[in-house]
Amino acid sequence: MPEAIAFPVIRTTVFVWGYVVHLFPFTFSNFTLLVFQAMSVITLQCQLKAPLESLCHLWSLMVEKNTLLVNELLNQINTHPNLDNWLQEGNITADVIKGLCKSLRAESRFQDMPGRFANAAEKLVKDIYKSWFALQEERRFRLLRKQRWFSLLRSDLELEQESGLSLEKLRTKATKILTQEKAEAEPDQATTDNSKALWDNLFTAYDKSKSLRRRCATAYLLKNGCQVSEVEEDPEAYQRRRRKKEIQIERLKEQLKSRLPKGRNLSDQEWLEALEQAQGLIIDDEHLRQVQASLTRKPSPVPFPISYETNTDVRWSRNEHKRICVSFNGKGISHHTFEVFCDQRQLRWFERFDEDYKIFTQNKDQVPAGLLTLRSARLVWQEGEGEGEPWQVHRLLLHCSVETRLWTAQGTEEVRAEKIAKTQKIIDGKKAKGSRSPKLKDDETSLERLQSFRGFSRPSRAGYKGNPSIVIGVSFGRAKPATVAVVSIETGAILAYRDVKQLLSKPIKEGKTNKKKTQYEHLKRRREQQRLNSHERHNAQKNGAPCNFGESKQGEYVDRLLAKAIVELASQYRASSIVLPDLRNIEEAAESEVRARAEQKFPGYKELQDRYAKDYRASIHRWSYNRLAESIQLKAEKAGIATEKVHQPHGHTPQEKARNLVLAAYKNRKVSAS
């Protein structure tokens, strides 16, 4: 049995290495609702141990072949004459990267490189640019939206002067426009205040209107959240709001100038070259920015990972001590075997990989690879500390992406049905085009295997069935990390509220005393630890001493306790889904808010502004909300409960925010269904 080592389950948000969601419809209240169903794709990790000879050989291959090839591909694409065109199109075709990789592999330094390593480098580069292009496109889109909003954002006084109307007459005209837009809306559109449809209609009306007064009245409505405000505008609040948008626009413009994707420099060569350039005369601002980036960037101590996208390329076995071992297909690496060291909680998965691979090797012509529990794997070096050879200092890890539905017999049949339908659709499409390619025969063979093979013996477990009308909302906040509201979307009634103290109310027993304590003590202890660490860190910074004061794993433990309590509450009320806040771009919004506040509080005093912003930022980042959200998603997925994400609406209290999350998700469903 592999030795037990504490390894977590990993959750990310890209490709097969993370959390995947898809939409499925169900009928409720005479219309179709679309909710997010969590596909049970998770990533496990274990440590691999082997003789030093094997570790040294693998390190050399990954550094001298794979990482070098990735660096060369990135460099050639960054200097390619068609880069600007690819950036405008938001894509680099696979043929371009494949052609560059083929030409590089013809060189003597890459000729003895394993083919699977070259394929992994090619896919990694493709994924890097796909992500970078998507990020740049999103930034451009957000910049255009914010610039459009900023162009119509004017104070009440400016709108009065521009339109030539008094504030009362401007409000009257705005009321007429609002009534007219609601009356002209489609019957199935959600046109309540603040709805997306109403926002879109008012923006369109603003752009199309040629009347100056009508445009001013529409701008007044948009500025006030599609409502006619009866409260006098606060000039300071307006200036802070305007400055906040300016900061957001400035930050996005800087982010759009972000450097191109770079490789991993495992030596100090790039830093030395940049230092030599810095000693000379630099006139171009862009060149100066590149030199500064090279000097401040820390060299990467570990090479790029190796991906095995084909699950049958990962071979599982047992050694003479009955320990689970793994080896990999590929020239120059297939004869090296690595021993698996994992957490006791993940041991069952690695035992399943071994069982599946035995069945596959005994019936290669019958077993469909798509029903093996392992989907893909990735070899990763984790940075370590100490002296010695790098393959002795750093740890070799294996990340395994698994489909958890394949753990049970019911889940296996569900996956089988999905793959049969998908493969049949591909075959029908090829036949309709008159294709007779060898690939068609391979697809037909895969379909036959999926339909006929029943050789896996997997446990049976009943699935979770929730009430479609019951939904749980979870709001995040600074004072209270999580607040829960159980809502009936059929009637709008609030069935229950739970704050952090109530969620962590289970008793615990610590030490030799019989004093009753609850799980909430862990949260109090963590906050006290944060306070002490902050004080120690402040004193260390004043004295110029090291200030690496960590919090162990206490924060992660509290997150797991909260996630478990929230999922148990959802099961108790048979909730159909859990709604979480969408935390995308929250860092940018918080940064622009704190900068605007600092400039208003200390105008003209840059040092005081920076100090205020630093203290305010510290109070915001004392809890990892992304980590908490991922813990809730993971627990919900294991229980079979769907999760949704929507932008967290405003509310005076955490309870109102949690309730409004559910209502916002409900509105989104209706809009999507229409």
PDB file of N, CA, C and O in Angstrom, residues 342-408:
ATOM      1  N   CYS A 342       0.607   8.698  -1.902  1.00  0.00           N
ATOM      2  CA  CYS A 342      -0.594   9.542  -1.925  1.00  0.00           C
ATOM      3  C   CYS A 342      -1.226   9.628  -0.556  1.00  0.00           C
ATOM      4  O   CYS A 342      -0.873   8.896   0.377  1.00  0.00           O
ATOM      5  N   ASP A 343      -2.203  10.502  -0.453  1.00  0.00           N
ATOM      6  CA  ASP A 343      -3.005  10.643   0.755  1.00  0.00           C
ATOM      7  C   ASP A 343      -3.932   9.429   0.873  1.00  0.00           C
ATOM      8  O   ASP A 343      -4.386   8.873  -0.128  1.00  0.00           O
ATOM      9  N   GLN A 344      -4.226   9.035   2.102  1.00  0.00           N
ATOM     10  CA  GLN A 344      -5.112   7.894   2.320  1.00  0.00           C
ATOM     11  C   GLN A 344      -6.487   8.128   1.692  1.00  0.00           C
ATOM     12  O   GLN A 344      -7.131   7.190   1.220  1.00  0.00           O
ATOM     13  N   ARG A 345      -6.929   9.406   1.654  1.00  0.00           N
ATOM     14  CA  ARG A 345      -8.244   9.714   1.089  1.00  0.00           C
ATOM     15  C   ARG A 345      -8.276   9.480  -0.413  1.00  0.00           C
ATOM     16  O   ARG A 345      -9.326   9.184  -0.985  1.00  0.00           O
ATOM     17  N   GLN A 346      -7.126   9.638  -1.099  1.00  0.00           N
ATOM     18  CA  GLN A 346      -7.091   9.441  -2.543  1.00  0.00           C
ATOM     19  C   GLN A 346      -6.623   8.042  -2.943  1.00  0.00           C
ATOM     20  O   GLN A 346      -6.594   7.716  -4.136  1.00  0.00           O
ATOM     21  N   LEU A 347      -6.268   7.218  -1.949  1.00  0.00           N
ATOM     22  CA  LEU A 347      -5.734   5.894  -2.258  1.00  0.00           C
ATOM     23  C   LEU A 347      -6.710   5.075  -3.099  1.00  0.00           C
ATOM     24  O   LEU A 347      -6.307   4.363  -4.026  1.00  0.00           O
ATOM     25  N   ARG A 348      -8.003   5.153  -2.793  1.00  0.00           N
ATOM     26  CA  ARG A 348      -8.994   4.350  -3.521  1.00  0.00           C
ATOM     27  C   ARG A 348      -8.990   4.662  -5.022  1.00  0.00           C
ATOM     28  O   ARG A 348      -9.246   3.790  -5.849  1.00  0.00           O
ATOM     29  N   TRP A 349      -8.688   5.929  -5.357  1.00  0.00           N
ATOM     30  CA  TRP A 349      -8.656   6.301  -6.773  1.00  0.00           C
ATOM     31  C   TRP A 349      -7.487   5.627  -7.489  1.00  0.00           C
ATOM     32  O   TRP A 349      -7.646   5.118  -8.609  1.00  0.00           O
ATOM     33  N   PHE A 350      -6.327   5.627  -6.868  1.00  0.00           N
ATOM     34  CA  PHE A 350      -5.163   5.013  -7.498  1.00  0.00           C
ATOM     35  C   PHE A 350      -5.304   3.490  -7.564  1.00  0.00           C
ATOM     36  O   PHE A 350      -4.816   2.855  -8.503  1.00  0.00           O
ATOM     37  N   GLU A 351      -5.973   2.911  -6.575  1.00  0.00           N
ATOM     38  CA  GLU A 351      -6.277   1.481  -6.665  1.00  0.00           C
ATOM     39  C   GLU A 351      -7.227   1.209  -7.826  1.00  0.00           C
ATOM     40  O   GLU A 351      -7.097   0.189  -8.519  1.00  0.00           O
ATOM     41  N   ARG A 352      -8.181   2.110  -8.054  1.00  0.00           N
ATOM     42  CA  ARG A 352      -9.094   1.966  -9.186  1.00  0.00           C
ATOM     43  C   ARG A 352      -8.339   2.078 -10.514  1.00  0.00           C
ATOM     44  O   ARG A 352      -8.619   1.331 -11.461  1.00  0.00           O
ATOM     45  N   PHE A 353      -7.385   3.031 -10.606  1.00  0.00           N
ATOM     46  CA  PHE A 353      -6.589   3.157 -11.838  1.00  0.00           C
ATOM     47  C   PHE A 353      -5.885   1.825 -12.148  1.00  0.00           C
ATOM     48  O   PHE A 353      -5.843   1.386 -13.311  1.00  0.00           O
ATOM     49  N   ASP A 354      -5.331   1.202 -11.101  1.00  0.00           N
ATOM     50  CA  ASP A 354      -4.626  -0.066 -11.285  1.00  0.00           C
ATOM     51  C   ASP A 354      -5.586  -1.159 -11.751  1.00  0.00           C
ATOM     52  O   ASP A 354      -5.280  -1.936 -12.664  1.00  0.00           O
ATOM     53  N   GLU A 355      -6.778  -1.223 -11.143  1.00  0.00           N
ATOM     54  CA  GLU A 355      -7.776  -2.228 -11.534  1.00  0.00           C
ATOM     55  C   GLU A 355      -8.225  -2.017 -12.981  1.00  0.00           C
ATOM     56  O   GLU A 355      -8.322  -2.980 -13.765  1.00  0.00           O
ATOM     57  N   ASP A 356      -8.516  -0.766 -13.341  1.00  0.00           N
ATOM     58  CA  ASP A 356      -8.964  -0.464 -14.708  1.00  0.00           C
ATOM     59  C   ASP A 356      -7.900  -0.842 -15.732  1.00  0.00           C
ATOM     60  O   ASP A 356      -8.215  -1.398 -16.795  1.00  0.00           O
ATOM     61  N   TYR A 357      -6.630  -0.546 -15.408  1.00  0.00           N
ATOM     62  CA  TYR A 357      -5.570  -0.815 -16.375  1.00  0.00           C
ATOM     63  C   TYR A 357      -5.373  -2.320 -16.567  1.00  0.00           C
ATOM     64  O   TYR A 357      -5.076  -2.783 -17.672  1.00  0.00           O
ATOM     65  N   LYS A 358      -5.557  -3.106 -15.499  1.00  0.00           N
ATOM     66  CA  LYS A 358      -5.465  -4.562 -15.631  1.00  0.00           C
ATOM     67  C   LYS A 358      -6.542  -5.083 -16.574  1.00  0.00           C
ATOM     68  O   LYS A 358      -6.280  -5.925 -17.449  1.00  0.00           O
ATOM     69  N   ILE A 359      -7.764  -4.592 -16.395  1.00  0.00           N
ATOM     70  CA  ILE A 359      -8.867  -5.013 -17.272  1.00  0.00           C
ATOM     71  C   ILE A 359      -8.581  -4.594 -18.705  1.00  0.00           C
ATOM     72  O   ILE A 359      -8.832  -5.352 -19.653  1.00  0.00           O
ATOM     73  N   PHE A 360      -8.021  -3.386 -18.871  1.00  0.00           N
ATOM     74  CA  PHE A 360      -7.737  -2.893 -20.221  1.00  0.00           C
ATOM     75  C   PHE A 360      -6.675  -3.747 -20.910  1.00  0.00           C
ATOM     76  O   PHE A 360      -6.812  -4.107 -22.086  1.00  0.00           O
ATOM     77  N   THR A 361      -5.584  -4.093 -20.187  1.00  0.00           N
ATOM     78  CA  THR A 361      -4.502  -4.869 -20.808  1.00  0.00           C
ATOM     79  C   THR A 361      -4.950  -6.292 -21.145  1.00  0.00           C
ATOM     80  O   THR A 361      -4.430  -6.901 -22.088  1.00  0.00           O
ATOM     81  N   GLN A 362      -5.909  -6.833 -20.386  1.00  0.00           N
ATOM     82  CA  GLN A 362      -6.394  -8.187 -20.649  1.00  0.00           C
ATOM     83  C   GLN A 362      -7.399  -8.237 -21.801  1.00  0.00           C
ATOM     84  O   GLN A 362      -7.615  -9.298 -22.389  1.00  0.00           O
ATOM     85  N   ASN A 363      -8.026  -7.071 -22.103  1.00  0.00           N
ATOM     86  CA  ASN A 363      -9.054  -7.042 -23.155  1.00  0.00           C
ATOM     87  C   ASN A 363      -8.895  -5.792 -24.010  1.00  0.00           C
ATOM     88  O   ASN A 363      -9.821  -4.990 -24.153  1.00  0.00           O
ATOM     89  N   LYS A 364      -7.705  -5.573 -24.566  1.00  0.00           N
ATOM     90  CA  LYS A 364      -7.418  -4.334 -25.295  1.00  0.00           C
ATOM     91  C   LYS A 364      -8.368  -4.099 -26.460  1.00  0.00           C
ATOM     92  O   LYS A 364      -8.708  -2.952 -26.778  1.00  0.00           O
ATOM     93  N   ASP A 365      -8.789  -5.166 -27.114  1.00  0.00           N
ATOM     94  CA  ASP A 365      -9.636  -5.017 -28.293  1.00  0.00           C
ATOM     95  C   ASP A 365     -11.111  -4.851 -27.940  1.00  0.00           C
ATOM     96  O   ASP A 365     -11.946  -4.703 -28.831  1.00  0.00           O
ATOM     97  N   GLN A 366     -11.435  -4.885 -26.650  1.00  0.00           N
ATOM     98  CA  GLN A 366     -12.833  -4.803 -26.241  1.00  0.00           C
ATOM     99  C   GLN A 366     -13.129  -3.613 -25.331  1.00  0.00           C
ATOM    100  O   GLN A 366     -14.232  -3.080 -25.344  1.00  0.00           O
ATOM    101  N   VAL A 367     -12.147  -3.195 -24.525  1.00  0.00           N
ATOM    102  CA  VAL A 367     -12.386  -2.158 -23.516  1.00  0.00           C
ATOM    103  C   VAL A 367     -12.361  -0.767 -24.161  1.00  0.00           C
ATOM    104  O   VAL A 367     -11.366  -0.399 -24.798  1.00  0.00           O
ATOM    105  N   PRO A 368     -13.419   0.031 -23.983  1.00  0.00           N
ATOM    106  CA  PRO A 368     -13.393   1.423 -24.469  1.00  0.00           C
ATOM    107  C   PRO A 368     -12.589   2.293 -23.505  1.00  0.00           C
ATOM    108  O   PRO A 368     -12.892   2.358 -22.309  1.00  0.00           O
ATOM    109  N   ALA A 369     -11.551   2.962 -24.016  1.00  0.00           N
ATOM    110  CA  ALA A 369     -10.701   3.794 -23.149  1.00  0.00           C
ATOM    111  C   ALA A 369     -11.484   4.934 -22.516  1.00  0.00           C
ATOM    112  O   ALA A 369     -11.109   5.446 -21.459  1.00  0.00           O
ATOM    113  N   GLY A 370     -12.588   5.347 -23.145  1.00  0.00           N
ATOM    114  CA  GLY A 370     -13.385   6.450 -22.606  1.00  0.00           C
ATOM    115  C   GLY A 370     -14.097   6.126 -21.313  1.00  0.00           C
ATOM    116  O   GLY A 370     -14.593   7.030 -20.643  1.00  0.00           O
ATOM    117  N   LEU A 371     -14.169   4.831 -20.941  1.00  0.00           N
ATOM    118  CA  LEU A 371     -14.814   4.450 -19.682  1.00  0.00           C
ATOM    119  C   LEU A 371     -13.813   4.142 -18.581  1.00  0.00           C
ATOM    120  O   LEU A 371     -14.202   3.722 -17.491  1.00  0.00           O
ATOM    121  N   LEU A 372     -12.517   4.338 -18.844  1.00  0.00           N
ATOM    122  CA  LEU A 372     -11.522   4.234 -17.778  1.00  0.00           C
ATOM    123  C   LEU A 372     -11.659   5.448 -16.866  1.00  0.00           C
ATOM    124  O   LEU A 372     -11.863   6.570 -17.328  1.00  0.00           O
ATOM    125  N   THR A 373     -11.525   5.240 -15.567  1.00  0.00           N
ATOM    126  CA  THR A 373     -11.742   6.325 -14.600  1.00  0.00           C
ATOM    127  C   THR A 373     -10.752   7.468 -14.816  1.00  0.00           C
ATOM    128  O   THR A 373     -11.115   8.643 -14.706  1.00  0.00           O
ATOM    129  N   LEU A 374      -9.497   7.141 -15.124  1.00  0.00           N
ATOM    130  CA  LEU A 374      -8.491   8.176 -15.390  1.00  0.00           C
ATOM    131  C   LEU A 374      -8.743   8.793 -16.759  1.00  0.00           C
ATOM    132  O   LEU A 374      -8.914   8.078 -17.752  1.00  0.00           O
ATOM    133  N   ARG A 375      -8.761  10.134 -16.811  1.00  0.00           N
ATOM    134  CA  ARG A 375      -8.954  10.816 -18.090  1.00  0.00           C
ATOM    135  C   ARG A 375      -7.627  11.253 -18.699  1.00  0.00           C
ATOM    136  O   ARG A 375      -7.381  11.072 -19.878  1.00  0.00           O
ATOM    137  N   SER A 376      -6.780  11.862 -17.895  1.00  0.00           N
ATOM    138  CA  SER A 376      -5.483  12.336 -18.379  1.00  0.00           C
ATOM    139  C   SER A 376      -4.562  12.520 -17.184  1.00  0.00           C
ATOM    140  O   SER A 376      -5.003  12.479 -16.033  1.00  0.00           O
ATOM    141  N   ALA A 377      -3.281  12.727 -17.462  1.00  0.00           N
ATOM    142  CA  ALA A 377      -2.301  12.871 -16.381  1.00  0.00           C
ATOM    143  C   ALA A 377      -1.278  13.922 -16.765  1.00  0.00           C
ATOM    144  O   ALA A 377      -1.116  14.262 -17.943  1.00  0.00           O
ATOM    145  N   ARG A 378      -0.586  14.425 -15.753  1.00  0.00           N
ATOM    146  CA  ARG A 378       0.420  15.464 -15.994  1.00  0.00           C
ATOM    147  C   ARG A 378       1.562  15.301 -15.001  1.00  0.00           C
ATOM    148  O   ARG A 378       1.345  15.217 -13.790  1.00  0.00           O
ATOM    149  N   LEU A 379       2.782  15.252 -15.527  1.00  0.00           N
ATOM    150  CA  LEU A 379       3.989  15.187 -14.695  1.00  0.00           C
ATOM    151  C   LEU A 379       4.440  16.601 -14.362  1.00  0.00           C
ATOM    152  O   LEU A 379       4.671  17.412 -15.264  1.00  0.00           O
ATOM    153  N   VAL A 380       4.603  16.895 -13.069  1.00  0.00           N
ATOM    154  CA  VAL A 380       4.911  18.253 -12.612  1.00  0.00           C
ATOM    155  C   VAL A 380       6.008  18.191 -11.560  1.00  0.00           C
ATOM    156  O   VAL A 380       5.958  17.358 -10.651  1.00  0.00           O
ATOM    157  N   TRP A 381       6.968  19.077 -11.691  1.00  0.00           N
ATOM    158  CA  TRP A 381       7.973  19.251 -10.634  1.00  0.00           C
ATOM    159  C   TRP A 381       7.523  20.370  -9.714  1.00  0.00           C
ATOM    160  O   TRP A 381       7.245  21.471 -10.163  1.00  0.00           O
ATOM    161  N   GLN A 382       7.443  20.082  -8.422  1.00  0.00           N
ATOM    162  CA  GLN A 382       7.054  21.077  -7.423  1.00  0.00           C
ATOM    163  C   GLN A 382       8.302  21.654  -6.765  1.00  0.00           C
ATOM    164  O   GLN A 382       9.184  20.903  -6.322  1.00  0.00           O
ATOM    165  N   GLU A 383       8.360  22.975  -6.690  1.00  0.00           N
ATOM    166  CA  GLU A 383       9.542  23.649  -6.157  1.00  0.00           C
ATOM    167  C   GLU A 383       9.776  23.280  -4.696  1.00  0.00           C
ATOM    168  O   GLU A 383       8.856  23.281  -3.870  1.00  0.00           O
ATOM    169  N   GLY A 384      11.016  22.953  -4.379  1.00  0.00           N
ATOM    170  CA  GLY A 384      11.395  22.645  -3.009  1.00  0.00           C
ATOM    171  C   GLY A 384      12.518  23.549  -2.533  1.00  0.00           C
ATOM    172  O   GLY A 384      12.972  24.441  -3.260  1.00  0.00           O
ATOM    173  N   GLU A 385      12.955  23.351  -1.322  1.00  0.00           N
ATOM    174  CA  GLU A 385      14.021  24.165  -0.742  1.00  0.00           C
ATOM    175  C   GLU A 385      15.149  23.255  -0.273  1.00  0.00           C
ATOM    176  O   GLU A 385      14.913  22.129   0.165  1.00  0.00           O
ATOM    177  N   GLY A 386      16.363  23.771  -0.348  1.00  0.00           N
ATOM    178  CA  GLY A 386      17.506  23.007   0.108  1.00  0.00           C
ATOM    179  C   GLY A 386      18.636  23.060  -0.899  1.00  0.00           C
ATOM    180  O   GLY A 386      18.556  23.736  -1.928  1.00  0.00           O
ATOM    181  N   GLU A 387      19.680  22.348  -0.617  1.00  0.00           N
ATOM    182  CA  GLU A 387      20.850  22.302  -1.480  1.00  0.00           C
ATOM    183  C   GLU A 387      21.011  20.906  -2.051  1.00  0.00           C
ATOM    184  O   GLU A 387      20.612  19.918  -1.441  1.00  0.00           O
ATOM    185  N   GLY A 388      21.603  20.847  -3.218  1.00  0.00           N
ATOM    186  CA  GLY A 388      21.815  19.566  -3.871  1.00  0.00           C
ATOM    187  C   GLY A 388      21.380  19.618  -5.317  1.00  0.00           C
ATOM    188  O   GLY A 388      21.087  20.688  -5.871  1.00  0.00           O
ATOM    189  N   GLU A 389      21.335  18.468  -5.957  1.00  0.00           N
ATOM    190  CA  GLU A 389      20.898  18.390  -7.340  1.00  0.00           C
ATOM    191  C   GLU A 389      19.411  18.728  -7.422  1.00  0.00           C
ATOM    192  O   GLU A 389      18.647  18.386  -6.514  1.00  0.00           O
ATOM    193  N   PRO A 390      18.979  19.397  -8.508  1.00  0.00           N
ATOM    194  CA  PRO A 390      17.579  19.837  -8.577  1.00  0.00           C
ATOM    195  C   PRO A 390      16.576  18.697  -8.509  1.00  0.00           C
ATOM    196  O   PRO A 390      15.484  18.869  -7.945  1.00  0.00           O
ATOM    197  N   TRP A 391      16.894  17.524  -9.054  1.00  0.00           N
ATOM    198  CA  TRP A 391      15.945  16.408  -9.001  1.00  0.00           C
ATOM    199  C   TRP A 391      15.872  15.788  -7.604  1.00  0.00           C
ATOM    200  O   TRP A 391      14.989  14.973  -7.348  1.00  0.00           O
ATOM    201  N   GLN A 392      16.793  16.191  -6.713  1.00  0.00           N
ATOM    202  CA  GLN A 392      16.722  15.770  -5.317  1.00  0.00           C
ATOM    203  C   GLN A 392      16.041  16.822  -4.450  1.00  0.00           C
ATOM    204  O   GLN A 392      15.378  16.482  -3.469  1.00  0.00           O
ATOM    205  N   VAL A 393      16.183  18.099  -4.825  1.00  0.00           N
ATOM    206  CA  VAL A 393      15.588  19.193  -4.050  1.00  0.00           C
ATOM    207  C   VAL A 393      14.086  19.314  -4.333  1.00  0.00           C
ATOM    208  O   VAL A 393      13.262  19.418  -3.413  1.00  0.00           O
ATOM    209  N   HIS A 394      13.730  19.289  -5.607  1.00  0.00           N
ATOM    210  CA  HIS A 394      12.328  19.457  -5.992  1.00  0.00           C
ATOM    211  C   HIS A 394      11.610  18.107  -5.992  1.00  0.00           C
ATOM    212  O   HIS A 394      12.237  17.057  -6.157  1.00  0.00           O
ATOM    213  N   ARG A 395      10.287  18.162  -5.829  1.00  0.00           N
ATOM    214  CA  ARG A 395       9.489  16.939  -5.757  1.00  0.00           C
ATOM    215  C   ARG A 395       8.776  16.695  -7.084  1.00  0.00           C
ATOM    216  O   ARG A 395       8.248  17.623  -7.701  1.00  0.00           O
ATOM    217  N   LEU A 396       8.726  15.439  -7.485  1.00  0.00           N
ATOM    218  CA  LEU A 396       8.023  15.051  -8.706  1.00  0.00           C
ATOM    219  C   LEU A 396       6.601  14.645  -8.339  1.00  0.00           C
ATOM    220  O   LEU A 396       6.389  13.736  -7.515  1.00  0.00           O
ATOM    221  N   LEU A 397       5.623  15.314  -8.939  1.00  0.00           N
ATOM    222  CA  LEU A 397       4.213  15.039  -8.674  1.00  0.00           C
ATOM    223  C   LEU A 397       3.531  14.539  -9.942  1.00  0.00           C
ATOM    224  O   LEU A 397       3.953  14.852 -11.064  1.00  0.00           O
ATOM    225  N   LEU A 398       2.472  13.781  -9.751  1.00  0.00           N
ATOM    226  CA  LEU A 398       1.613  13.345 -10.851  1.00  0.00           C
ATOM    227  C   LEU A 398       0.207  13.869 -10.585  1.00  0.00           C
ATOM    228  O   LEU A 398      -0.390  13.552  -9.551  1.00  0.00           O
ATOM    229  N   HIS A 399      -0.303  14.702 -11.501  1.00  0.00           N
ATOM    230  CA  HIS A 399      -1.678  15.196 -11.418  1.00  0.00           C
ATOM    231  C   HIS A 399      -2.558  14.307 -12.287  1.00  0.00           C
ATOM    232  O   HIS A 399      -2.266  14.117 -13.475  1.00  0.00           O
ATOM    233  N   CYS A 400      -3.601  13.770 -11.711  1.00  0.00           N
ATOM    234  CA  CYS A 400      -4.507  12.865 -12.430  1.00  0.00           C
ATOM    235  C   CYS A 400      -5.898  13.475 -12.500  1.00  0.00           C
ATOM    236  O   CYS A 400      -6.519  13.742 -11.466  1.00  0.00           O
ATOM    237  N   SER A 401      -6.385  13.684 -13.717  1.00  0.00           N
ATOM    238  CA  SER A 401      -7.732  14.191 -13.924  1.00  0.00           C
ATOM    239  C   SER A 401      -8.679  13.003 -14.041  1.00  0.00           C
ATOM    240  O   SER A 401      -8.470  12.103 -14.866  1.00  0.00           O
ATOM    241  N   VAL A 402      -9.723  12.978 -13.200  1.00  0.00           N
ATOM    242  CA  VAL A 402     -10.624  11.820 -13.146  1.00  0.00           C
ATOM    243  C   VAL A 402     -12.068  12.258 -13.330  1.00  0.00           C
ATOM    244  O   VAL A 402     -12.447  13.390 -12.996  1.00  0.00           O
ATOM    245  N   GLU A 403     -12.869  11.350 -13.850  1.00  0.00           N
ATOM    246  CA  GLU A 403     -14.319  11.542 -13.987  1.00  0.00           C
ATOM    247  C   GLU A 403     -14.980  10.771 -12.852  1.00  0.00           C
ATOM    248  O   GLU A 403     -15.048   9.535 -12.868  1.00  0.00           O
ATOM    249  N   THR A 404     -15.435  11.485 -11.827  1.00  0.00           N
ATOM    250  CA  THR A 404     -15.939  10.810 -10.625  1.00  0.00           C
ATOM    251  C   THR A 404     -17.245  10.075 -10.867  1.00  0.00           C
ATOM    252  O   THR A 404     -17.601   9.188 -10.093  1.00  0.00           O
ATOM    253  N   ARG A 405     -17.967  10.427 -11.919  1.00  0.00           N
ATOM    254  CA  ARG A 405     -19.192   9.686 -12.213  1.00  0.00           C
ATOM    255  C   ARG A 405     -18.880   8.231 -12.547  1.00  0.00           C
ATOM    256  O   ARG A 405     -19.726   7.352 -12.369  1.00  0.00           O
ATOM    257  N   LEU A 406     -17.655   7.965 -13.035  1.00  0.00           N
ATOM    258  CA  LEU A 406     -17.276   6.603 -13.394  1.00  0.00           C
ATOM    259  C   LEU A 406     -16.960   5.743 -12.174  1.00  0.00           C
ATOM    260  O   LEU A 406     -16.635   4.566 -12.321  1.00  0.00           O
ATOM    261  N   TRP A 407     -17.058   6.325 -10.978  1.00  0.00           N
ATOM    262  CA  TRP A 407     -16.823   5.521  -9.779  1.00  0.00           C
ATOM    263  C   TRP A 407     -17.970   4.541  -9.541  1.00  0.00           C
ATOM    264  O   TRP A 407     -17.763   3.426  -9.064  1.00  0.00           O
ATOM    265  N   THR A 408     -19.198   4.931  -9.877  1.00  0.00           N
ATOM    266  CA  THR A 408     -20.366   4.090  -9.622  1.00  0.00           C
ATOM    267  C   THR A 408     -20.901   3.490 -10.916  1.00  0.00           C
ATOM    268  O   THR A 408     -20.611   3.965 -12.025  1.00  0.00           O
TER     269      THR A 408
END
